[in-house]
mmCIF file of C-alpha atoms and ligand atoms in Angstrom:
data_model
loop_
_atom_site.group_PDB
_atom_site.id
_atom_site.type_symbol
_atom_site.label_atom_id
_atom_site.label_comp_id
_atom_site.label_asym_id
_atom_site.label_seq_id
_atom_site.Cartn_x
_atom_site.Cartn_y
_atom_site.Cartn_z
ATOM 1 C CA MET A 1 0.147 -0.128 -0.251
ATOM 2 C CA GLY A 2 2.916 2.136 0.045
ATOM 3 C CA LYS A 3 4.656 4.496 2.841
ATOM 4 C CA ILE A 4 2.640 7.380 3.988
ATOM 5 C CA LEU A 5 4.419 10.685 5.220
ATOM 6 C CA VAL A 6 2.844 12.339 8.054
ATOM 7 C CA THR A 7 4.481 15.744 8.895
ATOM 8 C CA GLY A 8 3.695 16.952 12.298
ATOM 9 C CA GLY A 9 2.606 13.299 13.262
ATOM 10 C CA LEU A 10 3.279 13.728 16.748
ATOM 11 C CA GLY A 11 0.748 16.681 17.070
ATOM 12 C CA PHE A 12 -2.762 16.706 18.267
ATOM 13 C CA ILE A 13 -4.658 15.796 14.987
ATOM 14 C CA GLY A 14 -1.298 14.164 13.364
ATOM 15 C CA SER A 15 -1.067 11.539 15.892
ATOM 16 C CA HIS A 16 -4.882 10.711 15.944
ATOM 17 C CA THR A 17 -4.554 10.328 12.115
ATOM 18 C CA VAL A 18 -1.312 8.250 12.260
ATOM 19 C CA VAL A 19 -3.404 5.651 14.454
ATOM 20 C CA GLU A 20 -6.140 5.633 11.703
ATOM 21 C CA LEU A 21 -3.833 5.204 9.178
ATOM 22 C CA GLN A 22 -1.762 2.056 10.521
ATOM 23 C CA SER A 23 -5.479 0.762 11.637
ATOM 24 C CA SER A 24 -6.105 1.002 8.083
ATOM 25 C CA GLY A 25 -3.035 -0.974 7.060
ATOM 26 C CA TYR A 26 -0.506 2.096 5.769
ATOM 27 C CA ASP A 27 3.184 2.057 6.513
ATOM 28 C CA VAL A 28 3.552 5.534 8.214
ATOM 29 C CA VAL A 29 6.772 7.665 8.644
ATOM 30 C CA ILE A 30 6.400 10.744 10.835
ATOM 31 C CA ILE A 31 8.459 13.816 10.541
ATOM 32 C CA ASP A 32 8.049 16.103 13.518
ATOM 33 C CA ASP A 33 10.473 19.138 14.986
ATOM 34 C CA LEU A 34 9.123 18.623 18.430
ATOM 35 C CA SER A 35 8.694 22.087 18.805
ATOM 36 C CA ASN A 36 5.048 21.933 19.883
ATOM 37 C CA SER A 37 4.798 18.151 20.621
ATOM 38 C CA SER A 38 6.320 15.325 22.703
ATOM 39 C CA ILE A 39 8.339 12.019 21.575
ATOM 40 C CA ASP A 40 6.219 10.138 24.228
ATOM 41 C CA VAL A 41 3.359 10.356 21.669
ATOM 42 C CA LEU A 42 5.004 7.712 19.467
ATOM 43 C CA ASP A 43 4.629 5.172 22.350
ATOM 44 C CA GLY A 44 0.902 6.495 22.722
ATOM 45 C CA ILE A 45 0.658 5.692 19.040
ATOM 46 C CA SER A 46 2.459 2.157 19.240
ATOM 47 C CA SER A 47 0.531 1.002 22.371
ATOM 48 C CA ILE A 48 -2.997 1.584 20.460
ATOM 49 C CA THR A 49 -2.093 0.204 17.250
ATOM 50 C CA GLY A 50 0.700 -2.372 18.333
ATOM 51 C CA LYS A 51 2.919 -0.871 15.184
ATOM 52 C CA LYS A 52 5.773 1.827 15.893
ATOM 53 C CA PRO A 53 5.730 4.254 12.984
ATOM 54 C CA GLU A 54 9.239 5.156 11.613
ATOM 55 C CA PHE A 55 10.064 8.757 13.111
ATOM 56 C CA VAL A 56 12.317 11.534 11.911
ATOM 57 C CA LYS A 57 13.103 14.534 14.070
ATOM 58 C CA LEU A 58 13.530 16.956 11.324
ATOM 59 C CA ASP A 59 12.800 20.745 11.007
ATOM 60 C CA LEU A 60 11.285 21.149 7.736
ATOM 61 C CA LYS A 61 12.599 24.646 7.267
ATOM 62 C CA ASP A 62 16.297 23.111 6.716
ATOM 63 C CA LYS A 63 15.718 22.741 2.945
ATOM 64 C CA PRO A 64 18.778 20.244 2.357
ATOM 65 C CA LYS A 65 17.540 18.286 5.215
ATOM 66 C CA VAL A 66 14.154 17.795 3.457
ATOM 67 C CA GLU A 67 15.777 16.872 0.073
ATOM 68 C CA ASP A 68 18.100 14.212 2.248
ATOM 69 C CA PHE A 69 14.906 13.013 3.638
ATOM 70 C CA PHE A 70 13.110 12.240 0.316
ATOM 71 C CA LYS A 71 16.220 10.766 -1.168
ATOM 72 C CA THR A 72 15.941 7.980 1.225
ATOM 73 C CA HIS A 73 12.275 7.482 1.251
ATOM 74 C CA SER A 74 11.705 7.380 -2.577
ATOM 75 C CA ALA A 75 8.782 4.910 -1.878
ATOM 76 C CA ILE A 76 6.543 7.674 -0.434
ATOM 77 C CA LYS A 77 3.026 7.314 -2.015
ATOM 78 C CA GLY A 78 1.269 10.016 0.126
ATOM 79 C CA VAL A 79 1.894 12.981 2.392
ATOM 80 C CA ILE A 80 -0.404 14.322 4.936
ATOM 81 C CA HIS A 81 0.988 17.685 5.954
ATOM 82 C CA PHE A 82 0.067 18.815 9.528
ATOM 83 C CA ALA A 83 3.304 20.471 10.242
ATOM 84 C CA ALA A 84 2.778 23.870 10.846
ATOM 85 C CA SER A 85 2.545 26.784 13.672
ATOM 86 C CA LYS A 86 -1.060 27.644 14.805
ATOM 87 C CA ALA A 87 -1.666 29.923 17.548
ATOM 88 C CA VAL A 88 -3.645 32.773 16.390
ATOM 89 C CA GLY A 89 -2.647 35.048 18.813
ATOM 90 C CA GLU A 90 1.146 34.117 18.642
ATOM 91 C CA SER A 91 1.053 34.780 14.788
ATOM 92 C CA VAL A 92 -0.358 38.193 15.278
ATOM 93 C CA GLN A 93 2.737 39.114 17.363
ATOM 94 C CA GLU A 94 5.291 36.990 14.980
ATOM 95 C CA PRO A 95 4.055 37.157 11.601
ATOM 96 C CA LEU A 96 7.516 36.241 10.147
ATOM 97 C CA LYS A 97 7.884 33.161 12.496
ATOM 98 C CA TYR A 98 4.467 32.117 10.900
ATOM 99 C CA TYR A 99 5.291 32.956 7.235
ATOM 100 C CA GLU A 100 8.583 31.292 7.494
ATOM 101 C CA ASN A 101 7.435 28.067 9.285
ATOM 102 C CA ASN A 102 4.159 27.638 7.517
ATOM 103 C CA ILE A 103 4.995 28.546 4.036
ATOM 104 C CA SER A 104 8.586 27.491 3.267
ATOM 105 C CA THR A 105 8.057 24.127 4.412
ATOM 106 C CA LEU A 106 5.460 23.933 2.450
ATOM 107 C CA VAL A 107 7.345 24.709 -0.799
ATOM 108 C CA TYR A 108 10.064 22.681 0.297
ATOM 109 C CA ILE A 109 7.782 19.305 0.396
ATOM 110 C CA LEU A 110 5.874 20.408 -2.859
ATOM 111 C CA LYS A 111 9.115 20.778 -4.531
ATOM 112 C CA GLU A 112 10.465 17.191 -3.637
ATOM 113 C CA LEU A 113 6.633 15.650 -4.320
ATOM 114 C CA GLN A 114 6.998 16.947 -7.981
ATOM 115 C CA LYS A 115 10.168 14.560 -8.426
ATOM 116 C CA LEU A 116 8.157 11.594 -7.562
ATOM 117 C CA PRO A 117 6.417 9.494 -10.310
ATOM 118 C CA SER A 118 3.152 10.355 -8.674
ATOM 119 C CA ALA A 119 2.195 11.646 -5.366
ATOM 120 C CA SER A 120 -1.048 12.448 -3.250
ATOM 121 C CA PHE A 121 -1.249 15.353 -0.748
ATOM 122 C CA ILE A 122 -3.509 16.238 1.844
ATOM 123 C CA PHE A 123 -3.183 19.631 3.486
ATOM 124 C CA SER A 124 -4.308 20.651 6.932
ATOM 125 C CA SER A 125 -6.221 23.628 6.139
ATOM 126 C CA SER A 126 -9.071 25.656 8.407
ATOM 127 C CA CYS A 127 -12.339 27.127 8.465
ATOM 128 C CA THR A 128 -10.596 30.201 9.484
ATOM 129 C CA VAL A 129 -9.899 30.926 5.694
ATOM 130 C CA TYR A 130 -13.747 31.787 5.850
ATOM 131 C CA GLY A 131 -13.515 34.593 8.405
ATOM 132 C CA GLN A 132 -16.971 35.414 9.231
ATOM 133 C CA ALA A 133 -19.025 33.981 6.605
ATOM 134 C CA ASP A 134 -21.986 35.993 5.604
ATOM 135 C CA THR A 135 -24.285 32.726 5.089
ATOM 136 C CA LEU A 136 -24.503 29.673 7.399
ATOM 137 C CA PRO A 137 -24.013 26.800 7.395
ATOM 138 C CA ILE A 138 -20.557 27.210 5.445
ATOM 139 C CA THR A 139 -20.100 25.763 2.074
ATOM 140 C CA GLU A 140 -16.634 25.209 0.232
ATOM 141 C CA ASN A 141 -17.750 27.798 -2.286
ATOM 142 C CA ALA A 142 -18.136 30.766 0.436
ATOM 143 C CA PRO A 143 -15.674 33.255 -0.304
ATOM 144 C CA VAL A 144 -12.183 33.405 1.547
ATOM 145 C CA LYS A 145 -12.114 36.581 3.045
ATOM 146 C CA LYS A 146 -9.115 38.618 4.248
ATOM 147 C CA ALA A 147 -7.461 36.693 6.990
ATOM 148 C CA GLU A 148 -8.004 38.259 10.533
ATOM 149 C CA SER A 149 -4.363 36.809 11.419
ATOM 150 C CA PRO A 150 -1.294 35.857 9.964
ATOM 151 C CA TYR A 151 -1.886 32.070 10.889
ATOM 152 C CA GLY A 152 -5.043 32.306 8.904
ATOM 153 C CA ASN A 153 -3.119 33.993 6.014
ATOM 154 C CA THR A 154 -0.750 31.189 5.927
ATOM 155 C CA LYS A 155 -3.607 28.692 5.441
ATOM 156 C CA GLN A 156 -5.264 30.818 2.767
ATOM 157 C CA ILE A 157 -1.465 31.291 0.969
ATOM 158 C CA GLY A 158 -0.857 27.492 1.546
ATOM 159 C CA GLU A 159 -4.000 26.460 -0.355
ATOM 160 C CA GLU A 160 -3.325 28.844 -3.493
ATOM 161 C CA ILE A 161 0.494 27.321 -3.476
ATOM 162 C CA ILE A 162 -1.028 23.944 -3.669
ATOM 163 C CA SER A 163 -3.631 24.828 -5.968
ATOM 164 C CA ASP A 164 -1.184 26.495 -8.583
ATOM 165 C CA THR A 165 1.261 23.654 -8.063
ATOM 166 C CA CYS A 166 -1.269 20.791 -8.762
ATOM 167 C CA ASN A 167 -2.317 22.940 -11.882
ATOM 168 C CA VAL A 168 0.955 22.478 -13.393
ATOM 169 C CA SER A 169 2.303 19.070 -12.178
ATOM 170 C CA LYS A 170 0.564 16.203 -13.737
ATOM 171 C CA ASN A 171 2.123 13.727 -11.128
ATOM 172 C CA LEU A 172 0.529 15.636 -8.008
ATOM 173 C CA LYS A 173 -2.899 15.949 -6.764
ATOM 174 C CA ALA A 174 -4.000 17.101 -3.652
ATOM 175 C CA ILE A 175 -7.149 17.795 -1.130
ATOM 176 C CA SER A 176 -7.362 20.643 1.341
ATOM 177 C CA LEU A 177 -9.229 19.615 4.365
ATOM 178 C CA ARG A 178 -10.666 22.800 6.163
ATOM 179 C CA TYR A 179 -11.426 21.768 9.481
ATOM 180 C CA PHE A 180 -13.836 23.406 11.990
ATOM 181 C CA ASN A 181 -12.809 22.882 15.631
ATOM 182 C CA PRO A 182 -10.985 19.601 16.580
ATOM 183 C CA ILE A 183 -11.531 18.600 19.889
ATOM 184 C CA GLY A 184 -11.495 15.385 22.069
ATOM 185 C CA ALA A 185 -9.185 12.453 22.373
ATOM 186 C CA HIS A 186 -8.903 8.649 21.465
ATOM 187 C CA GLU A 187 -11.334 6.587 23.351
ATOM 188 C CA SER A 188 -8.018 4.656 24.969
ATOM 189 C CA ALA A 189 -6.808 8.051 26.559
ATOM 190 C CA LYS A 190 -3.339 7.260 25.247
ATOM 191 C CA ILE A 191 -3.145 10.194 22.968
ATOM 192 C CA GLY A 192 -5.045 13.529 22.884
ATOM 193 C CA GLU A 193 -4.600 17.437 23.098
ATOM 194 C CA LEU A 194 -1.414 18.405 24.677
ATOM 195 C CA PRO A 195 -1.425 22.186 24.808
ATOM 196 C CA ILE A 196 1.937 24.051 25.920
ATOM 197 C CA GLY A 197 1.377 26.688 28.687
ATOM 198 C CA VAL A 198 -1.736 28.142 29.145
ATOM 199 C CA PRO A 199 -4.468 26.828 26.698
ATOM 200 C CA GLN A 200 -5.728 29.212 23.879
ATOM 201 C CA ASN A 201 -8.653 26.954 23.013
ATOM 202 C CA LEU A 202 -11.638 26.540 24.796
ATOM 203 C CA VAL A 203 -11.823 22.847 25.354
ATOM 204 C CA PRO A 204 -8.411 22.450 27.047
ATOM 205 C CA PHE A 205 -8.976 25.495 29.019
ATOM 206 C CA ILE A 206 -12.487 23.810 30.274
ATOM 207 C CA THR A 207 -10.949 20.447 31.172
ATOM 208 C CA GLN A 208 -7.861 21.935 32.985
ATOM 209 C CA THR A 209 -9.981 24.188 35.140
ATOM 210 C CA ALA A 210 -11.933 21.091 35.985
ATOM 211 C CA ILE A 211 -9.208 19.368 36.994
ATOM 212 C CA GLY A 212 -7.895 22.250 38.914
ATOM 213 C CA ILE A 213 -4.844 23.520 37.048
ATOM 214 C CA ARG A 214 -6.844 26.802 36.141
ATOM 215 C CA GLU A 215 -8.780 28.590 38.610
ATOM 216 C CA GLN A 216 -11.682 29.936 36.426
ATOM 217 C CA LEU A 217 -12.611 29.542 32.756
ATOM 218 C CA SER A 218 -13.268 33.417 31.132
ATOM 219 C CA VAL A 219 -15.869 33.238 28.907
ATOM 220 C CA PHE A 220 -14.989 35.605 25.936
ATOM 221 C CA GLY A 221 -18.344 38.013 25.615
ATOM 222 C CA ASN A 222 -22.041 36.949 26.029
ATOM 223 C CA ASP A 223 -23.131 40.183 24.214
ATOM 224 C CA TYR A 224 -23.069 38.565 20.599
ATOM 225 C CA PRO A 225 -26.171 38.276 18.304
ATOM 226 C CA THR A 226 -26.482 34.546 19.391
ATOM 227 C CA PRO A 227 -29.308 32.916 20.826
ATOM 228 C CA ASP A 228 -27.492 32.915 24.467
ATOM 229 C CA GLY A 229 -24.886 35.751 23.310
ATOM 230 C CA THR A 230 -21.933 33.400 23.323
ATOM 231 C CA CYS A 231 -20.065 32.384 20.370
ATOM 232 C CA ILE A 232 -21.325 29.564 18.064
ATOM 233 C CA ARG A 233 -18.431 26.973 16.613
ATOM 234 C CA ASP A 234 -18.793 23.561 14.929
ATOM 235 C CA TYR A 235 -16.854 21.239 17.381
ATOM 236 C CA ILE A 236 -15.682 17.789 15.459
ATOM 237 C CA HIS A 237 -14.309 14.879 17.236
ATOM 238 C CA VAL A 238 -10.720 14.412 16.538
ATOM 239 C CA VAL A 239 -11.238 10.931 15.549
ATOM 240 C CA ASP A 240 -13.884 11.663 13.404
ATOM 241 C CA LEU A 241 -11.353 14.196 12.022
ATOM 242 C CA ALA A 242 -8.468 11.770 11.583
ATOM 243 C CA LYS A 243 -10.595 9.077 9.773
ATOM 244 C CA ALA A 244 -11.593 11.912 7.327
ATOM 245 C CA HIS A 245 -7.823 12.084 6.369
ATOM 246 C CA VAL A 246 -7.663 8.537 5.445
ATOM 247 C CA ILE A 247 -10.642 8.338 3.341
ATOM 248 C CA ALA A 248 -9.337 11.587 1.564
ATOM 249 C CA LEU A 249 -6.132 10.231 1.185
ATOM 250 C CA GLU A 250 -7.589 6.789 -0.503
ATOM 251 C CA ARG A 251 -9.698 9.169 -2.848
ATOM 252 C CA LEU A 252 -6.461 10.470 -4.122
ATOM 253 C CA LEU A 253 -4.441 7.188 -4.229
ATOM 254 C CA LYS A 254 -7.489 5.496 -5.974
ATOM 255 C CA ASN A 255 -7.575 8.277 -8.472
ATOM 256 C CA ASP A 256 -11.159 8.764 -7.649
ATOM 257 C CA ASN A 257 -10.605 12.679 -7.178
ATOM 258 C CA LYS A 258 -12.699 14.871 -9.545
ATOM 259 C CA SER A 259 -9.936 17.451 -10.317
ATOM 260 C CA ASN A 260 -6.355 17.649 -9.136
ATOM 261 C CA TYR A 261 -6.965 19.901 -6.395
ATOM 262 C CA GLU A 262 -10.135 19.909 -4.077
ATOM 263 C CA THR A 263 -11.524 21.314 -0.785
ATOM 264 C CA PHE A 264 -13.743 20.028 1.730
ATOM 265 C CA ASN A 265 -15.050 21.230 5.030
ATOM 266 C CA LEU A 266 -14.825 19.000 7.991
ATOM 267 C CA GLY A 267 -17.378 19.436 10.597
ATOM 268 C CA THR A 268 -20.150 17.948 12.173
ATOM 269 C CA GLY A 269 -22.562 20.708 10.591
ATOM 270 C CA LYS A 270 -24.101 21.514 14.271
ATOM 271 C CA GLY A 271 -23.181 24.740 15.776
ATOM 272 C CA SER A 272 -22.705 24.797 19.502
ATOM 273 C CA SER A 273 -22.405 27.903 21.656
ATOM 274 C CA VAL A 274 -19.867 28.317 24.442
ATOM 275 C CA LEU A 275 -22.534 28.112 27.194
ATOM 276 C CA GLU A 276 -23.648 24.661 25.410
ATOM 277 C CA VAL A 277 -20.135 23.393 25.321
ATOM 278 C CA ILE A 278 -19.953 24.123 29.090
ATOM 279 C CA GLU A 279 -23.298 22.651 29.950
ATOM 280 C CA SER A 280 -22.521 19.483 27.479
ATOM 281 C CA PHE A 281 -19.355 19.255 29.852
ATOM 282 C CA GLU A 282 -20.830 19.866 33.176
ATOM 283 C CA ARG A 283 -23.202 16.905 32.047
ATOM 284 C CA VAL A 284 -20.932 14.170 31.100
ATOM 285 C CA SER A 285 -18.141 15.034 33.776
ATOM 286 C CA GLU A 286 -21.204 15.654 36.435
ATOM 287 C CA LYS A 287 -18.675 18.408 37.927
ATOM 288 C CA LYS A 288 -19.425 22.132 38.018
ATOM 289 C CA LEU A 289 -17.522 24.414 36.110
ATOM 290 C CA ASN A 290 -16.072 27.587 37.259
ATOM 291 C CA TYR A 291 -16.381 29.993 34.901
ATOM 292 C CA LYS A 292 -17.284 33.539 34.425
ATOM 293 C CA ILE A 293 -18.452 36.087 31.744
ATOM 294 C CA VAL A 294 -15.551 38.534 30.458
ATOM 295 C CA GLY A 295 -15.247 40.892 27.649
ATOM 296 C CA ARG A 296 -15.023 39.786 24.170
ATOM 297 C CA ARG A 297 -11.621 38.302 22.655
ATOM 298 C CA GLU A 298 -10.065 40.511 19.749
ATOM 299 C CA GLY A 299 -10.413 38.840 16.644
ATOM 300 C CA ASP A 300 -13.389 36.240 17.221
ATOM 301 C CA ILE A 301 -16.001 35.694 14.976
ATOM 302 C CA ILE A 302 -19.434 35.222 15.971
ATOM 303 C CA SER A 303 -20.708 32.048 14.478
ATOM 304 C CA ALA A 304 -19.177 29.124 12.047
ATOM 305 C CA TYR A 305 -20.308 25.685 11.313
ATOM 306 C CA ALA A 306 -20.250 23.510 8.483
ATOM 307 C CA ASP A 307 -22.319 22.626 5.335
ATOM 308 C CA THR A 308 -21.053 18.978 5.308
ATOM 309 C CA LYS A 309 -22.978 17.970 2.292
ATOM 310 C CA LYS A 310 -19.891 17.572 0.104
ATOM 311 C CA ALA A 311 -17.832 15.284 2.418
ATOM 312 C CA ASN A 312 -20.971 13.484 3.117
ATOM 313 C CA GLU A 313 -21.352 12.945 -0.568
ATOM 314 C CA GLU A 314 -18.004 13.058 -2.374
ATOM 315 C CA LEU A 315 -15.932 11.483 0.557
ATOM 316 C CA GLY A 316 -18.566 9.294 1.881
ATOM 317 C CA TRP A 317 -17.602 10.310 5.248
ATOM 318 C CA LYS A 318 -20.090 12.024 8.120
ATOM 319 C CA ALA A 319 -19.280 12.553 11.652
ATOM 320 C CA GLN A 320 -20.134 9.926 13.800
ATOM 321 C CA LEU A 321 -19.436 11.318 17.313
ATOM 322 C CA ASN A 322 -21.081 14.346 19.124
ATOM 323 C CA LEU A 323 -20.261 17.182 21.583
ATOM 324 C CA ASP A 324 -21.006 14.884 24.635
ATOM 325 C CA ASP A 325 -18.520 12.074 23.030
ATOM 326 C CA ALA A 326 -16.194 14.551 22.282
ATOM 327 C CA LEU A 327 -16.021 16.372 25.700
ATOM 328 C CA ARG A 328 -16.171 12.904 27.438
ATOM 329 C CA SER A 329 -12.866 11.930 25.828
ATOM 330 C CA ALA A 330 -11.186 15.074 26.347
ATOM 331 C CA TRP A 331 -12.165 15.010 30.135
ATOM 332 C CA LYS A 332 -11.120 11.244 30.090
ATOM 333 C CA TRP A 333 -7.668 12.043 28.643
ATOM 334 C CA GLU A 334 -7.265 15.146 31.057
ATOM 335 C CA GLN A 335 -7.899 12.961 33.962
ATOM 336 C CA THR A 336 -5.642 9.990 32.711
ATOM 337 C CA ILE A 337 -2.276 12.629 31.868
ATOM 338 C CA ARG A 338 -2.775 14.552 35.606
ATOM 339 C CA GLU A 339 -2.837 10.858 37.368
HETATM 340 C C1 WQD B 401 -13.700 28.765 20.737
HETATM 341 C C2 WQD B 401 -14.929 29.664 21.229
HETATM 342 C C3 WQD B 401 -13.789 31.750 22.281
HETATM 343 C C4 WQD B 401 -11.300 30.075 25.235
HETATM 344 C C5 WQD B 401 -9.195 28.644 16.884
HETATM 345 C C6 WQD B 401 -8.437 28.780 15.543
HETATM 346 C C7 WQD B 401 -8.774 27.763 14.449
HETATM 347 C C8 WQD B 401 -8.355 26.459 15.050
HETATM 348 C C9 WQD B 401 -9.310 26.474 16.454
HETATM 349 C C10 WQD B 401 -6.124 26.034 14.375
HETATM 350 C C11 WQD B 401 -14.783 31.099 20.875
HETATM 351 C C12 WQD B 401 -14.544 30.873 23.383
HETATM 352 C C13 WQD B 401 -12.205 30.096 24.079
HETATM 353 C C14 WQD B 401 -11.264 30.713 26.353
HETATM 354 C C15 WQD B 401 -13.557 31.492 25.433
HETATM 355 N N1 WQD B 401 -6.888 26.468 14.981
HETATM 356 N N2 WQD B 401 -13.269 30.905 24.371
HETATM 357 N N3 WQD B 401 -12.815 31.257 26.394
HETATM 358 O O1 WQD B 401 -11.377 30.602 18.132
HETATM 359 O O2 WQD B 401 -12.827 29.119 17.143
HETATM 360 O O3 WQD B 401 -10.538 28.624 16.435
HETATM 361 O O4 WQD B 401 -8.831 27.344 17.186
HETATM 362 O O5 WQD B 401 -6.311 25.444 13.368
HETATM 363 O O6 WQD B 401 -8.143 28.188 13.369
HETATM 364 O O7 WQD B 401 -8.828 30.184 14.929
HETATM 365 O O8 WQD B 401 -11.348 28.238 18.815
HETATM 366 O O9 WQD B 401 -11.364 27.108 21.237
HETATM 367 O O10 WQD B 401 -10.138 29.418 20.606
HETATM 368 O O11 WQD B 401 -12.615 29.626 20.904
HETATM 369 O O12 WQD B 401 -14.754 31.735 25.737
HETATM 370 O O13 WQD B 401 -10.885 30.452 27.486
HETATM 371 O O14 WQD B 401 -14.594 29.601 22.709
HETATM 372 O O15 WQD B 401 -14.472 33.065 22.451
HETATM 373 O O16 WQD B 401 -15.981 31.679 20.850
HETATM 374 P P1 WQD B 401 -11.511 29.289 17.763
HETATM 375 P P2 WQD B 401 -11.174 28.497 20.460
#
């Protein structure tokens, strides 16, 4: 079935995708620079699947090292590219770090793939490319709006680089997967989200508050034009997301793609407000969450949730797990790592 390269494969979504790839019989090699992940995740993966993926510690900004890697790994049939910096707030403070790390690495990998007889490329993109969409739910045809952050801009630019490259490379075909809000953890609680420092995202902040690491959750605003005044997002279980990556890769490996470059939204199709997430967490954890309403966070959009029709019909993929399932798994993971 050929070897699949997963860059950023020790990260949150990457590690869950490696598990699904191995479970589907693929031979996986991971590249990770360990800048935002732990080598212990490798044991977590192999403890689930019984197979230890090949691992290469490599900074993809090092072009000669990327070239050397592909010289010794010519059997690669497909690449799932997660490796990137992804903190929205940090990207505003350090734009060049984001443009260098997220764009130059993508270019170096694509240049190597162009040399292979054929290559299938899956790009980790984000619903952030839509900004605040004018129409909900959001379809893949929604206009890409001016990015609200350098991070979001690197996803927009990345998609354009891939599309332009696929247009002129007969041997290369690609799919960009636009994730909504990935949350949760593998049911085994052997892998999950490992935010470094104070979590920026809602769900890890909730679970760290519930376990006592954080004093109190701040809810960023309840004066939005939504039913309960808090922002709405489409929270998708990371395992559903991981399975979609394998399906998208197989679409390319089997030449089922309809064009050389395609995009798919990956969400549940259901929007949940911050207060609804808190209520769901309290129900599944049977714990009262300590939170307070504070002012809005700069750059937050009001509401975003996916129109999942294209992924349902073209990929034959639909999210199987709901918000309670995801929060239950996130809580089990938090409890496990703090034991
Ligand atoms: C969700 C909601 C916050 C924290 C970001 C990136 C996106 C993707 C996912 C990488 C919002 C509220 C949050 C807190 C809160 N990342 N919130 N208190 O901003 O939708 O998406 O992460 O690909 O690209 O933009 O996710 O989890 O930060 O926020 O009230 O302590 O929770 O205001 O309404 P977001 P989030």
